[in-house]
Short mmCIF file of C-alpha atoms in Angstrom, two decimals:
data_model
loop_
_atom_site.label_atom_id
_atom_site.label_comp_id
_atom_site.label_asym_id
_atom_site.label_seq_id
_atom_site.Cartn_x
_atom_site.Cartn_y
_atom_site.Cartn_z
CA MET A 1 30.84 -7.47 21.40
CA ARG A 2 28.85 -5.05 23.51
CA ALA A 3 27.74 -3.31 20.30
CA ASP A 4 26.67 -6.64 18.83
CA ARG A 5 24.43 -7.34 21.77
CA PHE A 6 22.95 -3.86 21.52
CA HIS A 7 22.05 -4.31 17.84
CA ARG A 8 20.58 -7.72 18.58
CA CYS A 9 18.43 -6.18 21.30
CA VAL A 10 17.14 -3.45 19.00
CA VAL A 11 16.24 -5.97 16.30
CA VAL A 12 14.50 -8.28 18.76
CA LEU A 13 12.57 -5.34 20.25
CA LEU A 14 11.48 -4.24 16.79
CA SER A 15 10.32 -7.74 15.94
CA LEU A 16 8.38 -7.92 19.19
CA LEU A 17 6.75 -4.60 18.43
CA LEU A 18 5.66 -5.91 15.06
CA THR A 19 4.44 -9.30 16.27
CA VAL A 20 2.65 -8.45 19.52
CA PRO A 21 -0.65 -7.38 17.91
CA ILE A 22 -0.63 -10.43 15.64
CA MET A 23 0.23 -12.89 18.37
CA ALA A 24 -2.34 -11.42 20.72
CA THR A 25 -5.05 -11.58 18.05
CA LEU A 26 -4.11 -15.18 17.35
CA LEU A 27 -4.33 -16.04 21.06
CA TYR A 28 -7.62 -14.22 21.38
CA SER A 29 -9.09 -16.10 18.43
CA LEU A 30 -8.03 -19.41 20.00
CA SER A 31 -9.31 -18.72 23.50
CA GLN A 32 -12.70 -19.31 25.06
CA ARG A 33 -12.47 -16.35 27.38
CA TRP A 34 -9.84 -13.70 27.90
CA GLU A 35 -10.64 -11.03 30.41
CA ALA A 36 -8.16 -9.31 32.67
CA THR A 37 -5.75 -12.21 32.97
CA ILE A 38 -2.29 -12.50 31.55
CA LEU A 39 -3.10 -15.62 29.58
CA PRO A 40 -6.47 -16.57 28.12
CA GLU A 41 -8.62 -19.31 29.60
CA GLY A 42 -9.23 -22.49 27.64
CA LEU A 43 -7.97 -23.00 24.13
CA THR A 44 -10.53 -23.78 21.46
CA LEU A 45 -10.94 -23.86 17.70
CA ALA A 46 -14.68 -23.24 18.05
CA TRP A 47 -14.49 -19.67 16.74
CA TYR A 48 -12.81 -20.85 13.57
CA GLY A 49 -15.42 -23.60 13.18
CA GLN A 50 -18.21 -21.10 13.60
CA LEU A 51 -16.57 -18.71 11.15
CA TRP A 52 -15.93 -21.25 8.43
CA HIS A 53 -19.50 -22.51 8.65
CA ASP A 54 -20.92 -19.02 8.49
CA GLU A 55 -22.68 -18.62 5.15
CA ARG A 56 -22.16 -14.90 4.97
CA PHE A 57 -18.45 -15.41 5.48
CA GLN A 58 -18.31 -18.06 2.77
CA ALA A 59 -20.15 -15.78 0.36
CA ALA A 60 -17.91 -12.80 1.16
CA PHE A 61 -14.77 -14.89 0.85
CA SER A 62 -15.78 -16.31 -2.52
CA HIS A 63 -16.74 -12.81 -3.73
CA SER A 64 -13.30 -11.57 -2.72
CA LEU A 65 -11.54 -14.47 -4.38
CA LEU A 66 -13.56 -14.02 -7.56
CA ILE A 67 -12.93 -10.29 -7.77
CA CYS A 68 -9.21 -10.64 -7.04
CA ALA A 69 -8.74 -13.48 -9.51
CA GLY A 70 -10.80 -11.62 -12.12
CA SER A 71 -8.85 -8.38 -11.78
CA LEU A 72 -5.54 -10.21 -11.87
CA LEU A 73 -6.54 -12.15 -14.97
CA LEU A 74 -7.61 -8.92 -16.66
CA SER A 75 -4.40 -7.18 -15.57
CA THR A 76 -2.20 -10.03 -16.77
CA LEU A 77 -3.89 -10.23 -20.16
CA ILE A 78 -3.50 -6.50 -20.69
CA ILE A 79 -0.23 -5.59 -18.98
CA VAL A 80 2.00 -8.48 -20.10
CA PRO A 81 1.67 -7.77 -23.86
CA ALA A 82 1.83 -4.03 -23.21
CA ALA A 83 5.03 -4.28 -21.17
CA PHE A 84 6.57 -6.51 -23.85
CA VAL A 85 5.62 -4.12 -26.65
CA VAL A 86 7.04 -1.16 -24.76
CA CYS A 87 10.32 -2.92 -24.01
CA TYR A 88 10.75 -4.49 -27.43
CA ARG A 89 9.32 -2.01 -29.93
CA PHE A 90 9.21 1.32 -28.12
CA PRO A 91 11.91 1.36 -25.44
CA ARG A 92 11.75 5.13 -25.43
CA LEU A 93 8.14 4.96 -24.21
CA ASP A 94 9.26 3.32 -20.96
CA ARG A 95 10.04 6.70 -19.42
CA TRP A 96 6.55 7.94 -20.21
CA MET A 97 5.02 4.74 -18.91
CA ASN A 98 6.77 5.32 -15.61
CA VAL A 99 5.14 8.72 -15.33
CA LEU A 100 1.77 7.30 -16.35
CA ILE A 101 1.74 4.47 -13.83
CA LEU A 102 2.66 6.92 -11.10
CA ILE A 103 -0.74 8.60 -11.43
CA PRO A 104 -2.89 5.82 -9.95
CA PHE A 105 -0.16 5.21 -7.39
CA SER A 106 -0.16 8.80 -6.17
CA MET A 107 -3.90 9.28 -5.99
CA PRO A 108 -5.41 8.19 -2.66
CA PRO A 109 -8.22 5.65 -3.25
CA VAL A 110 -10.70 7.91 -1.49
CA VAL A 111 -10.06 10.65 -4.04
CA ALA A 112 -10.31 8.25 -6.96
CA SER A 113 -13.57 6.85 -5.67
CA VAL A 114 -15.14 10.32 -5.54
CA GLY A 115 -14.75 10.56 -9.31
CA LEU A 116 -15.61 6.91 -9.94
CA LEU A 117 -18.76 7.15 -7.86
CA GLU A 118 -20.05 10.13 -9.82
CA LEU A 119 -18.92 8.99 -13.27
CA PHE A 120 -20.26 5.45 -13.12
CA ALA A 121 -23.39 6.01 -11.01
CA ALA A 122 -25.57 6.42 -14.08
CA GLY A 123 -25.06 7.21 -17.75
CA PRO A 124 -23.66 4.83 -20.34
CA LEU A 125 -21.74 2.72 -17.81
CA PRO A 126 -23.81 2.29 -14.63
CA LEU A 127 -21.20 0.21 -12.82
CA VAL A 128 -21.49 1.49 -9.26
CA GLY A 129 -22.82 -1.24 -6.99
CA THR A 130 -21.66 -4.04 -9.29
CA PRO A 131 -18.44 -6.01 -8.96
CA TRP A 132 -17.43 -4.84 -12.45
CA ILE A 133 -16.31 -1.44 -11.25
CA LEU A 134 -13.92 -3.16 -8.84
CA LEU A 135 -12.29 -5.02 -11.74
CA GLY A 136 -11.50 -1.70 -13.39
CA SER A 137 -10.31 0.09 -10.29
CA TYR A 138 -8.27 -2.89 -9.09
CA PHE A 139 -6.59 -2.90 -12.49
CA THR A 140 -5.34 0.61 -11.75
CA ILE A 141 -4.05 -0.55 -8.35
CA VAL A 142 -2.19 -3.51 -9.83
CA LEU A 143 -0.84 -1.67 -12.88
CA PRO A 144 2.14 0.14 -11.28
CA PHE A 145 3.41 -2.95 -9.47
CA MET A 146 2.92 -5.42 -12.26
CA TYR A 147 4.21 -3.15 -15.00
CA ARG A 148 7.34 -2.29 -13.02
CA ALA A 149 8.03 -5.93 -12.16
CA LEU A 150 7.57 -7.05 -15.77
CA ALA A 151 9.55 -4.17 -17.24
CA ASP A 152 12.48 -4.86 -14.89
CA ASN A 153 12.27 -8.54 -15.71
CA LEU A 154 12.21 -7.85 -19.45
CA ARG A 155 15.12 -5.46 -19.25
CA ALA A 156 17.20 -8.14 -17.54
CA LEU A 157 16.53 -10.45 -20.49
CA ASP A 158 18.19 -9.95 -23.84
CA ILE A 159 14.85 -9.67 -25.63
CA VAL A 160 16.24 -8.44 -28.94
CA GLY A 161 18.64 -11.37 -29.07
CA LEU A 162 15.99 -13.87 -28.04
CA MET A 163 13.49 -12.53 -30.56
CA ASP A 164 16.08 -12.50 -33.37
CA ALA A 165 16.97 -16.10 -32.60
CA ALA A 166 13.29 -17.05 -32.70
CA TYR A 167 12.81 -15.20 -36.03
CA LEU A 168 15.79 -17.01 -37.53
CA LEU A 169 14.15 -20.28 -36.61
CA GLY A 170 11.03 -19.12 -38.44
CA ALA A 171 8.75 -18.05 -35.60
CA SER A 172 6.31 -15.19 -35.98
CA THR A 173 6.34 -12.39 -33.40
CA PRO A 174 3.32 -13.66 -31.37
CA ARG A 175 4.69 -17.20 -31.45
CA ALA A 176 8.14 -16.07 -30.37
CA PHE A 177 6.59 -14.05 -27.58
CA LEU A 178 4.47 -16.95 -26.32
CA LEU A 179 7.15 -19.63 -26.59
CA VAL A 180 10.35 -17.74 -25.82
CA ILE A 181 9.70 -14.57 -23.84
CA LEU A 182 6.71 -15.62 -21.75
CA PRO A 183 8.35 -18.66 -20.10
CA ASN A 184 11.20 -16.36 -19.07
CA LEU A 185 8.74 -13.99 -17.40
CA ARG A 186 6.83 -16.70 -15.56
CA LYS A 187 8.48 -16.45 -12.18
CA GLY A 188 8.52 -12.67 -12.00
CA LEU A 189 4.93 -12.58 -13.15
CA MET A 190 3.82 -15.17 -10.60
CA ALA A 191 5.61 -13.33 -7.80
CA SER A 192 3.90 -10.06 -8.69
CA LEU A 193 0.56 -11.88 -9.00
CA PHE A 194 0.75 -13.40 -5.52
CA LEU A 195 1.79 -10.08 -4.05
CA SER A 196 -1.00 -8.23 -5.85
CA PHE A 197 -3.48 -10.88 -4.77
CA SER A 198 -2.59 -10.36 -1.14
CA PHE A 199 -3.04 -6.61 -1.22
CA LEU A 200 -6.18 -6.73 -3.35
CA LEU A 201 -7.64 -9.08 -0.77
CA GLY A 202 -6.98 -6.38 1.81
CA GLU A 203 -8.49 -3.59 -0.26
CA PHE A 204 -11.33 -1.90 1.59
CA VAL A 205 -11.85 1.65 0.35
CA PHE A 206 -13.01 0.92 -3.20
CA ALA A 207 -14.94 -2.16 -2.12
CA ASN A 208 -16.82 -0.28 0.57
CA MET A 209 -17.43 3.00 -1.24
CA LEU A 210 -18.20 1.76 -4.74
CA VAL A 211 -20.01 -1.50 -4.04
CA GLY A 212 -20.58 -1.96 -0.31
CA ALA A 213 -23.11 -4.52 0.82
CA ARG A 214 -24.45 -5.13 -2.70
CA TYR A 215 -21.56 -7.48 -3.41
CA GLU A 216 -19.94 -7.97 -0.06
CA THR A 217 -16.21 -8.69 -0.02
CA LEU A 218 -14.22 -10.06 2.88
CA GLN A 219 -13.10 -6.64 4.10
CA VAL A 220 -16.59 -5.16 3.93
CA TYR A 221 -17.93 -8.16 5.83
CA LEU A 222 -15.23 -7.76 8.45
CA TYR A 223 -16.11 -4.09 8.80
CA SER A 224 -19.81 -4.90 9.21
CA LEU A 225 -19.03 -7.21 12.15
CA ASN A 226 -17.99 -4.12 14.10
CA ALA A 227 -19.61 -4.73 17.47
CA GLY A 228 -19.90 -8.51 17.32
CA SER A 229 -17.95 -11.08 19.31
CA GLY A 230 -14.31 -10.16 19.60
CA HIS A 231 -13.28 -13.80 19.41
CA PHE A 232 -15.24 -14.36 16.21
CA THR A 233 -13.81 -11.17 14.66
CA SER A 234 -10.28 -12.11 15.60
CA ALA A 235 -10.77 -15.57 14.08
CA LEU A 236 -11.73 -13.76 10.86
CA VAL A 237 -8.76 -11.39 11.09
CA MET A 238 -6.42 -14.32 11.62
CA SER A 239 -7.91 -16.40 8.80
CA TYR A 240 -7.49 -13.47 6.44
CA PHE A 241 -4.01 -12.82 7.73
CA LEU A 242 -2.86 -16.43 7.38
CA PHE A 243 -4.26 -16.57 3.86
CA THR A 244 -2.32 -13.49 2.76
CA LEU A 245 0.69 -14.85 4.59
CA VAL A 246 0.72 -17.92 2.37
CA LEU A 247 0.42 -15.69 -0.69
CA THR A 248 3.32 -13.42 0.29
CA TRP A 249 5.39 -16.42 1.25
CA LEU A 250 4.85 -17.88 -2.21
CA ALA A 251 5.72 -14.53 -3.76
CA THR A 252 9.01 -14.15 -1.88
CA ARG A 253 9.94 -17.77 -2.56
CA LEU A 254 9.34 -17.30 -6.26
CA SER A 255 11.21 -14.03 -6.49
CA ARG A 256 14.13 -15.48 -4.54
CA SER A 257 14.47 -18.56 -6.73
CA ASN A 258 14.34 -16.20 -9.67
CA LYS A 259 17.80 -14.88 -8.91
CA MET B 1 10.50 3.89 -55.16
CA VAL B 2 8.14 0.95 -55.49
CA ALA B 3 10.43 -1.32 -53.50
CA ASP B 4 10.63 1.31 -50.78
CA ALA B 5 6.89 1.56 -50.52
CA VAL B 6 6.51 -2.21 -50.29
CA SER B 7 9.06 -2.61 -47.51
CA ALA B 8 7.75 0.46 -45.69
CA ARG B 9 4.19 -0.80 -45.49
CA PRO B 10 4.80 -3.92 -43.40
CA ARG B 11 7.04 -1.96 -41.07
CA CYS B 12 4.36 0.66 -40.66
CA LEU B 13 1.73 -2.03 -40.20
CA ARG B 14 3.89 -3.76 -37.63
CA TYR B 15 4.29 -0.48 -35.81
CA TRP B 16 0.56 0.07 -35.60
CA ARG B 17 -0.15 -3.52 -34.65
CA ALA B 18 2.29 -3.16 -31.76
CA MET B 19 0.69 0.14 -30.77
CA LEU B 20 -2.68 -1.62 -30.73
CA LEU B 21 -1.51 -3.81 -27.84
CA LEU B 22 -1.10 -0.71 -25.70
CA VAL B 23 -4.65 0.45 -26.34
CA PRO B 24 -6.50 -1.70 -23.75
CA MET B 25 -4.12 -0.64 -21.01
CA LEU B 26 -4.39 3.04 -21.86
CA ALA B 27 -8.17 2.77 -22.22
CA LEU B 28 -8.63 1.19 -18.79
CA LEU B 29 -6.23 3.66 -17.24
CA ALA B 30 -8.12 6.56 -18.85
CA LEU B 31 -11.50 5.21 -17.83
CA PHE B 32 -10.76 4.28 -14.21
CA CYS B 33 -8.02 6.69 -13.29
CA LEU B 34 -7.69 9.70 -15.56
CA ALA B 35 -11.41 10.26 -16.06
CA PRO B 36 -12.20 10.24 -12.32
CA MET B 37 -9.25 12.56 -11.78
CA GLY B 38 -10.56 14.89 -14.46
CA TRP B 39 -14.03 14.76 -12.94
CA VAL B 40 -12.67 15.71 -9.53
CA LEU B 41 -10.63 18.58 -10.95
CA ALA B 42 -13.49 19.90 -13.07
CA HIS B 43 -16.11 19.68 -10.36
CA SER B 44 -13.99 21.20 -7.64
CA VAL B 45 -14.35 24.55 -9.41
CA GLN B 46 -17.97 24.00 -10.36
CA GLY B 47 -20.13 26.45 -8.44
CA GLU B 48 -23.87 26.90 -8.58
CA HIS B 49 -23.51 29.35 -11.42
CA GLY B 50 -20.60 28.21 -13.54
CA LEU B 51 -16.96 28.33 -12.58
CA SER B 52 -16.13 29.50 -9.10
CA LEU B 53 -13.81 28.87 -6.21
CA GLU B 54 -16.68 28.89 -3.72
CA HIS B 55 -16.04 25.34 -2.48
CA PHE B 56 -12.49 26.20 -1.61
CA TRP B 57 -13.65 29.28 0.30
CA VAL B 58 -16.21 27.15 2.14
CA ILE B 59 -13.50 24.68 3.16
CA LEU B 60 -10.97 27.32 4.19
CA GLY B 61 -13.61 29.28 6.09
CA SER B 62 -15.01 26.32 7.98
CA PRO B 63 -13.46 25.43 11.36
CA PHE B 64 -14.76 21.88 10.85
CA TYR B 65 -12.80 21.30 7.64
CA ARG B 66 -9.76 23.14 8.96
CA GLN B 67 -9.85 20.79 11.94
CA ALA B 68 -9.94 17.84 9.52
CA PHE B 69 -6.77 19.09 7.82
CA ASP B 70 -5.17 19.83 11.16
CA ASN B 71 -5.92 16.31 12.44
CA SER B 72 -4.77 14.64 9.23
CA LEU B 73 -1.53 16.60 9.15
CA ARG B 74 -0.74 16.07 12.83
CA ILE B 75 -1.44 12.35 12.81
CA SER B 76 0.52 11.87 9.60
CA LEU B 77 3.42 13.98 10.79
CA TYR B 78 3.72 12.39 14.25
CA SER B 79 3.29 8.83 13.01
CA SER B 80 5.79 9.37 10.17
CA VAL B 81 8.42 10.89 12.46
CA ILE B 82 8.03 8.16 15.09
CA ALA B 83 8.04 5.43 12.45
CA LEU B 84 11.09 6.96 10.76
CA LEU B 85 13.04 7.09 14.02
CA ILE B 86 12.14 3.52 14.96
CA THR B 87 12.94 2.19 11.50
CA LEU B 88 16.23 4.10 11.34
CA PHE B 89 17.40 2.47 14.56
CA GLY B 90 15.96 -0.84 13.43
CA ALA B 91 17.54 -0.73 9.99
CA VAL B 92 20.98 0.25 11.35
CA SER B 93 20.90 -2.59 13.84
CA LEU B 94 19.49 -4.98 11.29
CA ARG B 95 22.60 -4.51 9.17
CA ARG B 96 24.76 -5.53 12.12
CA VAL B 97 23.12 -8.81 13.08
CA ASP B 98 23.89 -12.16 11.50
CA GLY B 99 22.25 -13.36 8.31
CA ARG B 100 19.66 -15.75 9.69
CA LEU B 101 18.15 -13.32 12.16
CA LYS B 102 18.26 -10.63 9.47
CA ASN B 103 16.34 -12.70 6.95
CA ALA B 104 13.81 -13.75 9.57
CA VAL B 105 13.14 -10.14 10.57
CA ILE B 106 12.82 -9.03 6.95
CA ALA B 107 10.34 -11.84 6.32
CA LEU B 108 8.46 -10.79 9.45
CA THR B 109 8.33 -7.22 8.20
CA ASN B 110 6.92 -8.31 4.87
CA MET B 111 4.39 -10.36 6.76
CA THR B 112 3.18 -7.57 9.03
CA SER B 113 2.75 -5.20 6.11
CA ASN B 114 -0.37 -7.26 5.35
CA LEU B 115 -1.92 -6.20 8.62
CA SER B 116 -3.37 -2.79 7.76
CA GLY B 117 -6.71 -1.16 7.27
CA VAL B 118 -9.76 -2.83 8.78
CA PRO B 119 -8.03 -5.95 10.18
CA LEU B 120 -5.39 -3.77 11.85
CA ALA B 121 -8.01 -1.55 13.46
CA PHE B 122 -9.89 -4.60 14.72
CA ALA B 123 -6.78 -6.28 16.07
CA PHE B 124 -6.08 -3.15 18.11
CA ILE B 125 -9.70 -2.80 19.21
CA ILE B 126 -9.72 -6.40 20.41
CA LEU B 127 -6.52 -5.83 22.35
CA ILE B 128 -6.58 -2.30 23.69
CA GLY B 129 -10.05 -1.04 22.85
CA THR B 130 -12.53 -0.13 25.58
CA ASN B 131 -13.05 -3.78 26.57
CA GLY B 132 -9.86 -5.10 25.07
CA ALA B 133 -8.10 -8.07 26.56
CA LEU B 134 -4.98 -6.08 27.39
CA THR B 135 -6.81 -2.90 28.41
CA LEU B 136 -8.38 -4.52 31.45
CA LEU B 137 -5.10 -6.12 32.38
CA LEU B 138 -3.05 -2.96 31.96
CA ARG B 139 -5.65 -0.91 33.85
CA GLN B 140 -5.34 -3.32 36.76
CA TRP B 141 -1.64 -2.66 36.81
CA GLY B 142 -2.30 1.04 36.75
CA TRP B 143 -1.12 1.68 33.20
CA LEU B 144 -3.01 3.04 30.25
CA GLN B 145 -5.19 5.24 32.48
CA ASP B 146 -5.69 8.19 30.18
CA PHE B 147 -5.05 6.50 26.87
CA HIS B 148 -8.01 6.02 24.56
CA LEU B 149 -7.64 4.04 21.37
CA TYR B 150 -10.41 5.98 19.65
CA SER B 151 -8.60 9.29 20.01
CA ARG B 152 -5.84 11.08 18.16
CA ASN B 153 -3.18 9.26 20.18
CA GLY B 154 -4.78 5.94 19.35
CA LEU B 155 -4.73 6.78 15.67
CA ILE B 156 -1.09 7.85 15.89
CA LEU B 157 -0.31 4.45 17.43
CA LEU B 158 -2.11 2.56 14.67
CA TYR B 159 -0.66 4.70 11.90
CA THR B 160 2.83 4.23 13.32
CA TYR B 161 2.28 0.49 13.32
CA PHE B 162 1.30 0.30 9.68
CA GLN B 163 4.09 2.70 8.72
CA LEU B 164 6.81 0.56 10.31
CA PRO B 165 7.02 -2.17 7.64
CA LEU B 166 6.96 0.37 4.82
CA GLY B 167 9.62 2.50 6.48
CA LEU B 168 11.87 -0.47 7.12
CA LEU B 169 11.53 -1.82 3.59
CA LEU B 170 12.38 1.59 2.13
CA LEU B 171 15.17 2.51 4.51
CA TYR B 172 17.00 -0.79 4.85
CA PRO B 173 18.36 -0.94 1.26
CA ALA B 174 19.23 2.77 1.45
CA LEU B 175 21.70 2.11 4.26
CA ASP B 176 23.98 0.41 1.73
CA ALA B 177 25.12 3.95 0.94
CA LEU B 178 27.12 3.82 4.18
CA ASP B 179 30.56 2.38 3.84
CA ASP B 180 31.62 0.57 7.01
CA HIS B 181 35.18 1.82 6.59
CA TRP B 182 34.03 5.38 7.12
CA GLN B 183 33.19 4.69 10.71
CA GLU B 184 36.62 3.15 11.31
CA ALA B 185 38.29 6.06 9.53
CA ALA B 186 36.32 8.55 11.60
CA ALA B 187 37.17 6.69 14.79
CA LEU B 188 40.88 6.73 13.86
CA LEU B 189 40.66 10.48 13.42
CA GLY B 190 39.22 10.71 16.90
CA ALA B 191 35.55 11.07 16.12
CA SER B 192 33.10 9.80 18.69
CA HIS B 193 30.21 7.55 17.73
CA TRP B 194 27.88 10.51 17.90
CA ALA B 195 30.20 12.72 15.83
CA TYR B 196 30.33 10.05 13.13
CA TRP B 197 26.54 9.96 12.92
CA ARG B 198 26.17 13.72 13.13
CA HIS B 199 28.78 14.67 10.49
CA ILE B 200 29.03 11.65 8.21
CA ALA B 201 26.25 9.10 8.35
CA LEU B 202 23.21 11.35 8.68
CA PRO B 203 24.25 13.80 5.94
CA VAL B 204 24.90 10.87 3.59
CA LEU B 205 21.57 9.31 4.48
CA ALA B 206 19.65 12.59 4.36
CA PRO B 207 18.16 12.07 0.88
CA ALA B 208 17.01 8.55 1.74
CA LEU B 209 15.58 9.66 5.06
CA LEU B 210 13.74 12.53 3.45
CA GLY B 211 12.41 10.38 0.65
CA THR B 212 11.21 7.72 3.09
CA PHE B 213 9.65 10.38 5.28
CA ILE B 214 7.74 11.86 2.34
CA LEU B 215 6.40 8.48 1.29
CA LEU B 216 5.32 7.71 4.85
CA LEU B 217 3.66 11.10 5.14
CA ALA B 218 1.79 10.66 1.86
CA ASN B 219 0.81 7.15 2.87
CA ALA B 220 -0.63 8.41 6.15
CA MET B 221 -2.36 11.45 4.63
CA GLY B 222 -4.19 9.31 2.10
CA ALA B 223 -5.07 6.52 4.53
CA TYR B 224 -8.73 6.03 5.23
CA ALA B 225 -9.63 2.45 6.07
CA THR B 226 -7.82 2.26 9.41
CA ALA B 227 -9.30 5.44 10.83
CA PHE B 228 -12.74 4.69 9.40
CA ALA B 229 -12.81 1.21 10.89
CA LEU B 230 -11.45 2.33 14.24
CA THR B 231 -13.85 5.21 14.82
CA SER B 232 -16.69 4.32 12.41
CA GLY B 233 -15.97 7.56 10.61
CA ASN B 234 -16.39 9.69 13.73
CA PHE B 235 -12.86 11.03 13.82
CA ASN B 236 -12.45 14.17 11.74
CA LEU B 237 -9.87 13.47 9.02
CA VAL B 238 -9.73 14.82 5.48
CA THR B 239 -10.21 11.39 3.90
CA VAL B 240 -13.11 10.61 6.23
CA ARG B 241 -14.75 13.92 5.29
CA ILE B 242 -14.30 13.27 1.56
CA ALA B 243 -15.84 9.81 1.85
CA SER B 244 -18.79 10.99 3.91
CA LEU B 245 -19.56 13.76 1.41
CA VAL B 246 -20.04 11.25 -1.41
CA SER B 247 -21.22 8.09 0.28
CA GLY B 248 -22.89 9.16 3.50
CA ASN B 249 -26.63 9.03 4.03
CA ILE B 250 -27.10 12.75 4.40
CA ASP B 251 -25.53 15.89 2.96
CA LEU B 252 -24.23 14.50 -0.30
CA GLU B 253 -22.06 17.21 -1.80
CA PRO B 254 -19.82 15.65 -4.44
CA ASN B 255 -18.48 19.01 -5.60
CA LEU B 256 -17.33 19.89 -2.12
CA ALA B 257 -15.75 16.43 -1.85
CA ALA B 258 -13.97 17.14 -5.14
CA ALA B 259 -12.62 20.42 -3.78
CA LEU B 260 -11.40 18.67 -0.60
CA SER B 261 -9.76 16.00 -2.75
CA VAL B 262 -7.98 18.62 -4.83
CA LEU B 263 -6.69 20.29 -1.67
CA LEU B 264 -5.48 16.95 -0.30
CA VAL B 265 -3.68 15.98 -3.50
CA ALA B 266 -2.27 19.51 -3.81
CA LEU B 267 -0.90 19.20 -0.29
CA LEU B 268 0.75 15.89 -1.15
CA ALA B 269 2.18 17.39 -4.34
CA LEU B 270 3.52 20.36 -2.38
CA VAL B 271 5.25 18.03 0.08
CA ALA B 272 6.76 16.05 -2.79
CA ALA B 273 7.96 19.27 -4.44
CA VAL B 274 9.62 20.49 -1.24
CA ASN B 275 11.26 17.09 -0.98
CA GLN B 276 12.63 17.42 -4.52
CA TRP B 277 13.93 20.88 -3.77
CA LEU B 278 15.64 19.75 -0.57
CA LEU B 279 17.11 16.76 -2.39
CA LYS B 280 18.72 19.04 -4.95
CA ARG B 281 20.41 21.00 -2.19
CA SER B 282 21.49 17.96 -0.22
CA TYR B 283 24.88 16.35 0.17
CA HIS B 284 24.56 13.91 -2.72
CA ALA B 285 23.78 16.51 -5.35
CA ARG B 286 27.04 18.35 -4.72
#
């Protein structure tokens, strides 16, 4: 029983370590003043009110939501059919796909943005400084996660059997895919979408280097606050954090009910 | 013959129609990932007069860039080792506690993995920055005297924090490789707790530990946002140097940035290769 208590202690300590910065930021964002005392003075929601009425924040937040939703829509439209085709028609390609999707995963975003910045600054596709370049680069971020999730999901299904059954009933391939395979992928797809949404919302490197203030996202706005009021900044950090929290919570709930 | 040709055509057509669905994905990947990679590779060896390795010589000969590599390597190494140790203890204990606490902690870990980059840096600045809420408090108590968040130690602290969730999520499933009966068997044969870990558990876990370590190291080496937000780009790291060479206000030298990028990626590849080599020689391969 002594060992049990020891393990409990370690786990509780680890959880504390992980939560202290979050809890403290939350407290700070809710307090009027917090200087050199153990607990802050006066609880208030004023910082949140100020933040949510700030026009620059609203603009940045809607930019972020638009870009994330746009990239996820693009990724879904492209990756879902591709993953299906690979698993159904060319199962042998799956190994090569795994190598291919490792490339964006293994390249640090800073390195990728060096090339992107030079390639798309001018020339036939002058995308630097526009939100469009983020759609493309976010696609490469999402690709490994979404492809892997979909491919695993598809492998767990008996696609050949399902497709054959649909053919026997007179469905064409696209129709069988839409009506039979897609509903089976819904939960896995939604889980990977929520997860991708939460880490795209936290993406800073591409947003700052490729677009910056010309189409300000939430992270770039947060960065620009740098020396402002700590309470205001922490209200922003917490709002962002709670938003992603809801997204990850939805993702885990969906992937759990999937099993 | 004729019948063959007729039945072959739709199959061939179907094949190409299916291939067509892969085209958008490959095109986007080529445009936004492979092309930039190619650009970086090509321009890293682009000197003033044709091909040359001059940028690499500049980097290797410059104390400033060597310091950037030194800082990046040290911070990544220290934070990965600390995070690995903490998560190893955490993961072992996590397997021993009851289900509800376990699930809660795993959910918490997932949750905290969202706190990285700029928000993480700001959370720490607010708390233990120069005028942080806890700094003043801890200084009053006489702690934290010679600790500065905006230094190497501060970065190691932040990096360790964002490595913890990743380390735990990677390591926790790997511990399934340990069979609980082994510990009992070892104890019956007279092995102490320490002897069990030294001769049985750690060798079995070695591949997982190494793999986790490599991923943490690569994660830290490539990280940029946290350090950039914490020090406004004033701390000398490889990623900070690369970014400032292409997006700063002065001294734009994209080719030099490309050469730095190649060195960084080569370093990561080297680490991964060593990992593979060690894995082959490890306990599990035999």
